[in-house]
Structures are given as C-alpha cells and as structure tokens.
PDB file of C-alpha atoms in Angstrom:
ATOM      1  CA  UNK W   1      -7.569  22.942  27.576  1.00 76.00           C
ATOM      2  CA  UNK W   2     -10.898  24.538  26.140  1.00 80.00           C
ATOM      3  CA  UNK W   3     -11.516  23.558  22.774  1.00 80.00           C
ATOM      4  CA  UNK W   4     -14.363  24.464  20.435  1.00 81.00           C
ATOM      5  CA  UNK W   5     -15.983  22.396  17.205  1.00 81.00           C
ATOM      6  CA  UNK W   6     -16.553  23.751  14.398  1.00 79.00           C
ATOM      7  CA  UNK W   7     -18.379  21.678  11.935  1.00 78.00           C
ATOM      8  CA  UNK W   8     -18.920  21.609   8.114  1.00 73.00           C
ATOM      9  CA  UNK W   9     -20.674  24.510   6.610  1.00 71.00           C
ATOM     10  CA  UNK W  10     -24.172  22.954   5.336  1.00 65.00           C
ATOM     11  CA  UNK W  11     -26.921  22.664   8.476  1.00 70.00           C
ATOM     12  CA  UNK W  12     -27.452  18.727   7.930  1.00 72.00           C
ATOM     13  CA  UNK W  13     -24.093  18.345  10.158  1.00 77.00           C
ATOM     14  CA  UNK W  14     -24.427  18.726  13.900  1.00 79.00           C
ATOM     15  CA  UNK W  15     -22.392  18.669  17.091  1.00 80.00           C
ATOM     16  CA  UNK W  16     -22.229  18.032  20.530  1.00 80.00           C
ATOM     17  CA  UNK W  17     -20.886  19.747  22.698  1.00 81.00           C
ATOM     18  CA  UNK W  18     -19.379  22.472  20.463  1.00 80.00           C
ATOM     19  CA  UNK W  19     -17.703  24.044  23.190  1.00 82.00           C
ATOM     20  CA  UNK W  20     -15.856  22.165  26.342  1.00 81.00           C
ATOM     21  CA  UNK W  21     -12.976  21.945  28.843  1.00 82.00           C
ATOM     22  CA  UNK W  22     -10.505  19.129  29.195  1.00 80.00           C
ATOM     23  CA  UNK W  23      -8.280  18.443  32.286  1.00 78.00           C
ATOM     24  CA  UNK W  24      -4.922  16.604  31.764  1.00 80.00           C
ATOM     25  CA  UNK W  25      -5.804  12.724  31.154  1.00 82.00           C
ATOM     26  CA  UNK W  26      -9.225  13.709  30.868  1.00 82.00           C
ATOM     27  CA  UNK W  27     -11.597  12.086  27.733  1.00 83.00           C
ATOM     28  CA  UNK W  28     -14.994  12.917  26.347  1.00 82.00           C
ATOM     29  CA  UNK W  29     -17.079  12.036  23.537  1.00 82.00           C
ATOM     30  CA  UNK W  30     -17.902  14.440  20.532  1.00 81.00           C
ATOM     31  CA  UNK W  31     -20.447  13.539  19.382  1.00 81.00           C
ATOM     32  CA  UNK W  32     -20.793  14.274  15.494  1.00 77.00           C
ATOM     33  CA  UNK W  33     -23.921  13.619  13.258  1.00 76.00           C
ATOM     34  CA  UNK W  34     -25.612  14.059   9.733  1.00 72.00           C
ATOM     35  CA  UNK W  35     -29.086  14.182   9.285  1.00 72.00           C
ATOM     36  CA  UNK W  36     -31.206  14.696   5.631  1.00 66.00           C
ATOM     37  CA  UNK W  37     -29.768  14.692   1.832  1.00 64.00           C
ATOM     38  CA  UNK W  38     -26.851  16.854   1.234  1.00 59.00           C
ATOM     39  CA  UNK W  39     -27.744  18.612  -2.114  1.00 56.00           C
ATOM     40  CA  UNK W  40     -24.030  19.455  -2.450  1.00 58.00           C
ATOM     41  CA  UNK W  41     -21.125  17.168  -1.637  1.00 58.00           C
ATOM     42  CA  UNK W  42     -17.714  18.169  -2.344  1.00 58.00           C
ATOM     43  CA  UNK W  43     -15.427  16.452  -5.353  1.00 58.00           C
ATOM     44  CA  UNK W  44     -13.156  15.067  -2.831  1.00 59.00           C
ATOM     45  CA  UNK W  45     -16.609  13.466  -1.218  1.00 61.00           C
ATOM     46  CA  UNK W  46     -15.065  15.276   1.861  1.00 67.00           C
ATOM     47  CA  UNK W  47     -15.845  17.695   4.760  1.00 71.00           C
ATOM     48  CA  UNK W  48     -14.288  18.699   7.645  1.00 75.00           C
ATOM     49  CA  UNK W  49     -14.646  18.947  11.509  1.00 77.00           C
ATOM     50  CA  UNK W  50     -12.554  21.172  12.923  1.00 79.00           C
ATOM     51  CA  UNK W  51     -11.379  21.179  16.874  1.00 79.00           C
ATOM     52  CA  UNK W  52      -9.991  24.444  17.774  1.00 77.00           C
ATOM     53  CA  UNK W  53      -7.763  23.462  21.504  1.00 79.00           C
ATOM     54  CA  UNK W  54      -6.584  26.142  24.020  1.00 77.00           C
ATOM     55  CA  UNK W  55      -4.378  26.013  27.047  1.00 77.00           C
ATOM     56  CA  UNK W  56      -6.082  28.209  29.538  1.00 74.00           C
ATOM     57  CA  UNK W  57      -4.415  29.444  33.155  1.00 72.00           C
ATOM     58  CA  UNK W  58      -5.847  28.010  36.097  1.00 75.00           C
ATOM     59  CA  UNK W  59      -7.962  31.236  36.688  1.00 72.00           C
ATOM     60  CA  UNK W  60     -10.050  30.726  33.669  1.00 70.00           C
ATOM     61  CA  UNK W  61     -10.035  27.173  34.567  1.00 73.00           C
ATOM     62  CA  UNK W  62     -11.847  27.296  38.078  1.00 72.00           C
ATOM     63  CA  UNK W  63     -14.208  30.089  36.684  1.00 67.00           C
ATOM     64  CA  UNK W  64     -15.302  27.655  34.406  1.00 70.00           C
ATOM     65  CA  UNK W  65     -15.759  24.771  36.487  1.00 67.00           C
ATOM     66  CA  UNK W  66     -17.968  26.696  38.767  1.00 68.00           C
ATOM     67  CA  UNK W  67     -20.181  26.916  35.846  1.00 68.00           C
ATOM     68  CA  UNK W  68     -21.627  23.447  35.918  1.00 65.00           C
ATOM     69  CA  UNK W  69     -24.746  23.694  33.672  1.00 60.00           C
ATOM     70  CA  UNK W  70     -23.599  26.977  31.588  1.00 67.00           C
ATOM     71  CA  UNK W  71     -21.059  27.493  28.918  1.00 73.00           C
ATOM     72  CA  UNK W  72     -21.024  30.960  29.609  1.00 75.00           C
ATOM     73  CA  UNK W  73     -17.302  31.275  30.881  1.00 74.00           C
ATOM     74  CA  UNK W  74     -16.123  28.849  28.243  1.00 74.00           C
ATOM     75  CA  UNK W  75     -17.202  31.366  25.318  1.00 76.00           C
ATOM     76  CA  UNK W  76     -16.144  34.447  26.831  1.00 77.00           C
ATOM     77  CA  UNK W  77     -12.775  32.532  27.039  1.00 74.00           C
ATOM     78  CA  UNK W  78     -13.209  31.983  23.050  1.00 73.00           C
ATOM     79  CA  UNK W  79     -14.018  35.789  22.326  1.00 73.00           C
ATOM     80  CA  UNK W  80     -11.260  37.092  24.115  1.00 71.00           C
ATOM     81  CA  UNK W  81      -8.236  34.594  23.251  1.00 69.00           C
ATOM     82  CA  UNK W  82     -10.478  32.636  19.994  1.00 61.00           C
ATOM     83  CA  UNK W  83      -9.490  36.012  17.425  1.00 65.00           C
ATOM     84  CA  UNK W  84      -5.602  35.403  17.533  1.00 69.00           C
ATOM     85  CA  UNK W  85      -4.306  32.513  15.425  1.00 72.00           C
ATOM     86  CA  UNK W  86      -5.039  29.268  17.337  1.00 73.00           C
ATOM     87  CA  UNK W  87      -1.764  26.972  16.983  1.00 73.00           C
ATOM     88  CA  UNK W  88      -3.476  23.637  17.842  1.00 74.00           C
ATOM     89  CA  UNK W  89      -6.150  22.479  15.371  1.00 77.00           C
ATOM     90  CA  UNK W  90      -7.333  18.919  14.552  1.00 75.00           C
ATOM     91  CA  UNK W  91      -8.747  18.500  11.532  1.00 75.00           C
ATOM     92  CA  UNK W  92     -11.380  15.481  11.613  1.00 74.00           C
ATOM     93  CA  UNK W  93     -12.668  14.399   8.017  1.00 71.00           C
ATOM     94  CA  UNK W  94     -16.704  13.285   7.241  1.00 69.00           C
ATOM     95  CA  UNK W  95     -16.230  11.189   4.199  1.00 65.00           C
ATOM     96  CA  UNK W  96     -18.994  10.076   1.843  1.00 61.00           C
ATOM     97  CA  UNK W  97     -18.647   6.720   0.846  1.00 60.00           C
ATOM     98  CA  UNK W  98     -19.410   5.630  -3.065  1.00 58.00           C
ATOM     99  CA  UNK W  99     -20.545   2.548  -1.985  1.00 59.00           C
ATOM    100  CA  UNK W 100     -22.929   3.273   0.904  1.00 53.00           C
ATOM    101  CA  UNK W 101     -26.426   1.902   1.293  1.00 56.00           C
ATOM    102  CA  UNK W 102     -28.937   3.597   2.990  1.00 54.00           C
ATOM    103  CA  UNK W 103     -29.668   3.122   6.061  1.00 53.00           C
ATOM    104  CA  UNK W 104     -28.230   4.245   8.925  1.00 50.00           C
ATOM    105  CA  UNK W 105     -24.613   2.843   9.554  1.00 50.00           C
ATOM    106  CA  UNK W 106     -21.678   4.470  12.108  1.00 50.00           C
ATOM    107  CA  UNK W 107     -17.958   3.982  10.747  1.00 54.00           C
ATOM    108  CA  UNK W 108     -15.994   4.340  13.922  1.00 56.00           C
ATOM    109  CA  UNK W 109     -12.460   6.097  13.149  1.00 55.00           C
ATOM    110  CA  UNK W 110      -9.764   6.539  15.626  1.00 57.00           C
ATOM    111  CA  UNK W 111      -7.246   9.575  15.419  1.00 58.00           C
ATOM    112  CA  UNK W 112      -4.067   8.757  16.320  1.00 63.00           C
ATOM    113  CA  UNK W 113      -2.163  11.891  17.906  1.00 66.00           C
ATOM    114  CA  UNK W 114       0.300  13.541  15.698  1.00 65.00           C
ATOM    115  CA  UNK W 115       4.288  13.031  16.971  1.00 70.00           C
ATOM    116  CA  UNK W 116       6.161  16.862  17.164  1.00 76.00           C
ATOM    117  CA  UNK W 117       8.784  17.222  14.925  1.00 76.00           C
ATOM    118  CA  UNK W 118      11.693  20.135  15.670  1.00 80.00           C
ATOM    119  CA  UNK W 119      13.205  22.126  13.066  1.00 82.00           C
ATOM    120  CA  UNK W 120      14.714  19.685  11.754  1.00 80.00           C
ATOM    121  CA  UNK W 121      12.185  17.429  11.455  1.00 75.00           C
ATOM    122  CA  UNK W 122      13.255  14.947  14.251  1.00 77.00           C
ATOM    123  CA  UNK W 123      11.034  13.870  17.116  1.00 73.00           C
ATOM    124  CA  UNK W 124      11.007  16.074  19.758  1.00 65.00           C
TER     125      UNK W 124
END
C-alpha cells in the first residue's frame, strides 16, 4: 500500500512523511505537527488530516523499494493512479481544545480500524 497525507489547508500544520509505502503487517509513525497562531480556526474547532491508501502490484512495489533515500517512484505512482477516485481514505481530525493552556502538550489518539459492512449492512 502507498499512501499519501494530506494535511489541513493553513501552513502552521506540517507532516512527515507525506508520502510512503506499507508492506502487509508493516507500521510507521506519521508524524503530524502545528506550529504558530492560527488566525482562523474553524466553528467546529476542527481540521482534518487526510490519508489517501493505495494497493499497488508488486512491480511498482520493488521499483520503489529500490529507491531507498528518494520518493521519486512513490509520486509518479500518485500522478498516474492518485487522479481517479481513491476508495480508501482515513480521515484523522486536529481538534482545538477550549480549554487548552499554552504550552506545548501532545494528546495521543488512537484510530481504531473501521469494520466492512456489505450491502446490507452486516459485517463482512
């Protein structure tokens, strides 16, 4: 799976990596961060990550993995396939908190992965 990050519109959000490959079983860290005043937060005090995920052959897989240091293959992979409609987003929220201080404090928030429902709305 290649996915790709794309984070909240304003340039005080950040990042890393915003592009990556995952093997089956495989983790890794996003790493997400906020840095200066927002001048304009959204009613809902919300914004959103979003983590684009796309099941690549194995061809594209080992041309990317002989890229060790380069992203190169990984984006090419996102221009050609990245236009159509991608099926498997995950929507992470960045929620501003009434009652923060400031200072600089890390809420850690685990997603739990979403069950599949049929057509009927069983589990599949």
């Amino acid at each position: 799976i290649v996915f790709n990050v794309r984070r909240p519109p304003p340039s005080y959000f950040g990042v890393t990596p915003k592009v990556g490959m995952l093997a089956p079983q495989q983790t890794t860290t996003i790493y997400m961060t906020f840095s200066g005043r927002c001048s304009r937060i959204p009613d809902d005090l919300v914004w959103l990550y979003s983590i684009y995920q796309l099941e690549i052959d194995e061809n594209a897989a080992t041309g990317i993995k002989t890229e060790k240091f380069s992203t190169k293959t990984i984006r090419r992979v996102w221009q050609l396939v990245g236009s159509e409609d991608v099926a498997n987003v995950l929507h992470l929220a960045c929620v501003f908190f009434h009652d923060s201080k400031k200072g600089r404090c890390l809420r850690r928030h685990t997603v739990r992965p979403v069950p599949e429902l049929d057509e009927a709305g069983m589990l599949a």
